[in-house]
């Protein structure tokens, strides 16, 4: 066992048809060419962890920093931070974080919930979801020292605990709606490879 510590939409008014004069639309031309929707993640970089058996895609404008694990953290496997300027003393520029740990007493998502969620009054709004096709939970954090994560996801697979977190930082809030969208796109590319 070990000790694990980490510091851890905009409403757009809608218009009704009555608010806008709509000119008659021309008759559409019939096209025999099928239209395709391009995946916005097609040109993104791919990060693959052979240590923890997962991969995901991320945009180039979200620089990824693989933070050195402190020697006193015996359960820590990886600490990845999306940040334009990594500062170990401040989370103000961190947009999102992926933390991977391996605790001997956590084998399932239920173990994670019982050990890290239940009884922790700072974790609220538990939701069942999936990440990378695996059963997961999401929750928000309240109380504590700001900035707190906007949302955090937890997955347990192959003895690893994966925490994927969107931070409520100065950097995130510069374009919050767009950063939430990018974070969700990153989550949609998450894959487990073991």
Coordinates of N, CA and C in Angstrom, one line a residue, residues 6-7 65 67-68 79 81 83 85-94:
X6 N -2.7 14.0 -4.5 CA -2.5 14.9 -5.7 C -3.3 16.1 -5.5
X7 N -2.7 17.2 -5.8 CA -3.6 18.4 -5.7 C -4.5 18.3 -6.9
X65 N 2.4 16.8 -20.6 CA 3.6 16.7 -19.8 C 3.5 15.4 -19.0
X67 N 4.7 13.9 -16.0 CA 5.3 14.4 -14.7 C 6.0 13.3 -14.0
X68 N 7.2 13.5 -13.5 CA 7.9 12.5 -12.8 C 7.2 12.2 -11.5
X79 N 1.5 10.2 -14.2 CA 0.8 11.5 -13.9 C 1.0 12.3 -15.2
X81 N -0.2 15.5 -17.5 CA -1.0 16.8 -17.4 C -1.0 17.5 -18.7
X83 N -1.0 20.9 -20.2 CA -0.8 22.2 -19.7 C 0.2 22.9 -20.6
X85 N 2.1 25.3 -19.7 CA 3.3 25.7 -19.0 C 3.3 25.0 -17.6
X86 N 3.9 23.8 -17.5 CA 3.8 23.0 -16.3 C 4.5 23.7 -15.2
X87 N 3.9 23.8 -14.0 CA 4.4 24.4 -12.8 C 4.0 23.5 -11.7
X88 N 5.0 22.8 -11.1 CA 4.6 21.8 -10.0 C 4.0 22.5 -8.8
X89 N 4.2 23.8 -8.6 CA 3.7 24.5 -7.5 C 2.3 25.2 -7.7
X90 N 1.8 25.1 -8.9 CA 0.5 25.7 -9.2 C -0.2 25.0 -10.3
X91 N -1.5 24.8 -10.1 CA -2.3 24.1 -11.1 C -3.1 25.1 -12.0
X92 N -2.7 26.4 -12.0 CA -3.4 27.4 -12.7 C -3.4 27.2 -14.2
X93 N -2.3 26.6 -14.7 CA -2.2 26.4 -16.2 C -2.6 25.0 -16.6
X94 N -3.0 24.1 -15.7 CA -3.3 22.7 -16.1 C -4.8 22.7 -16.5

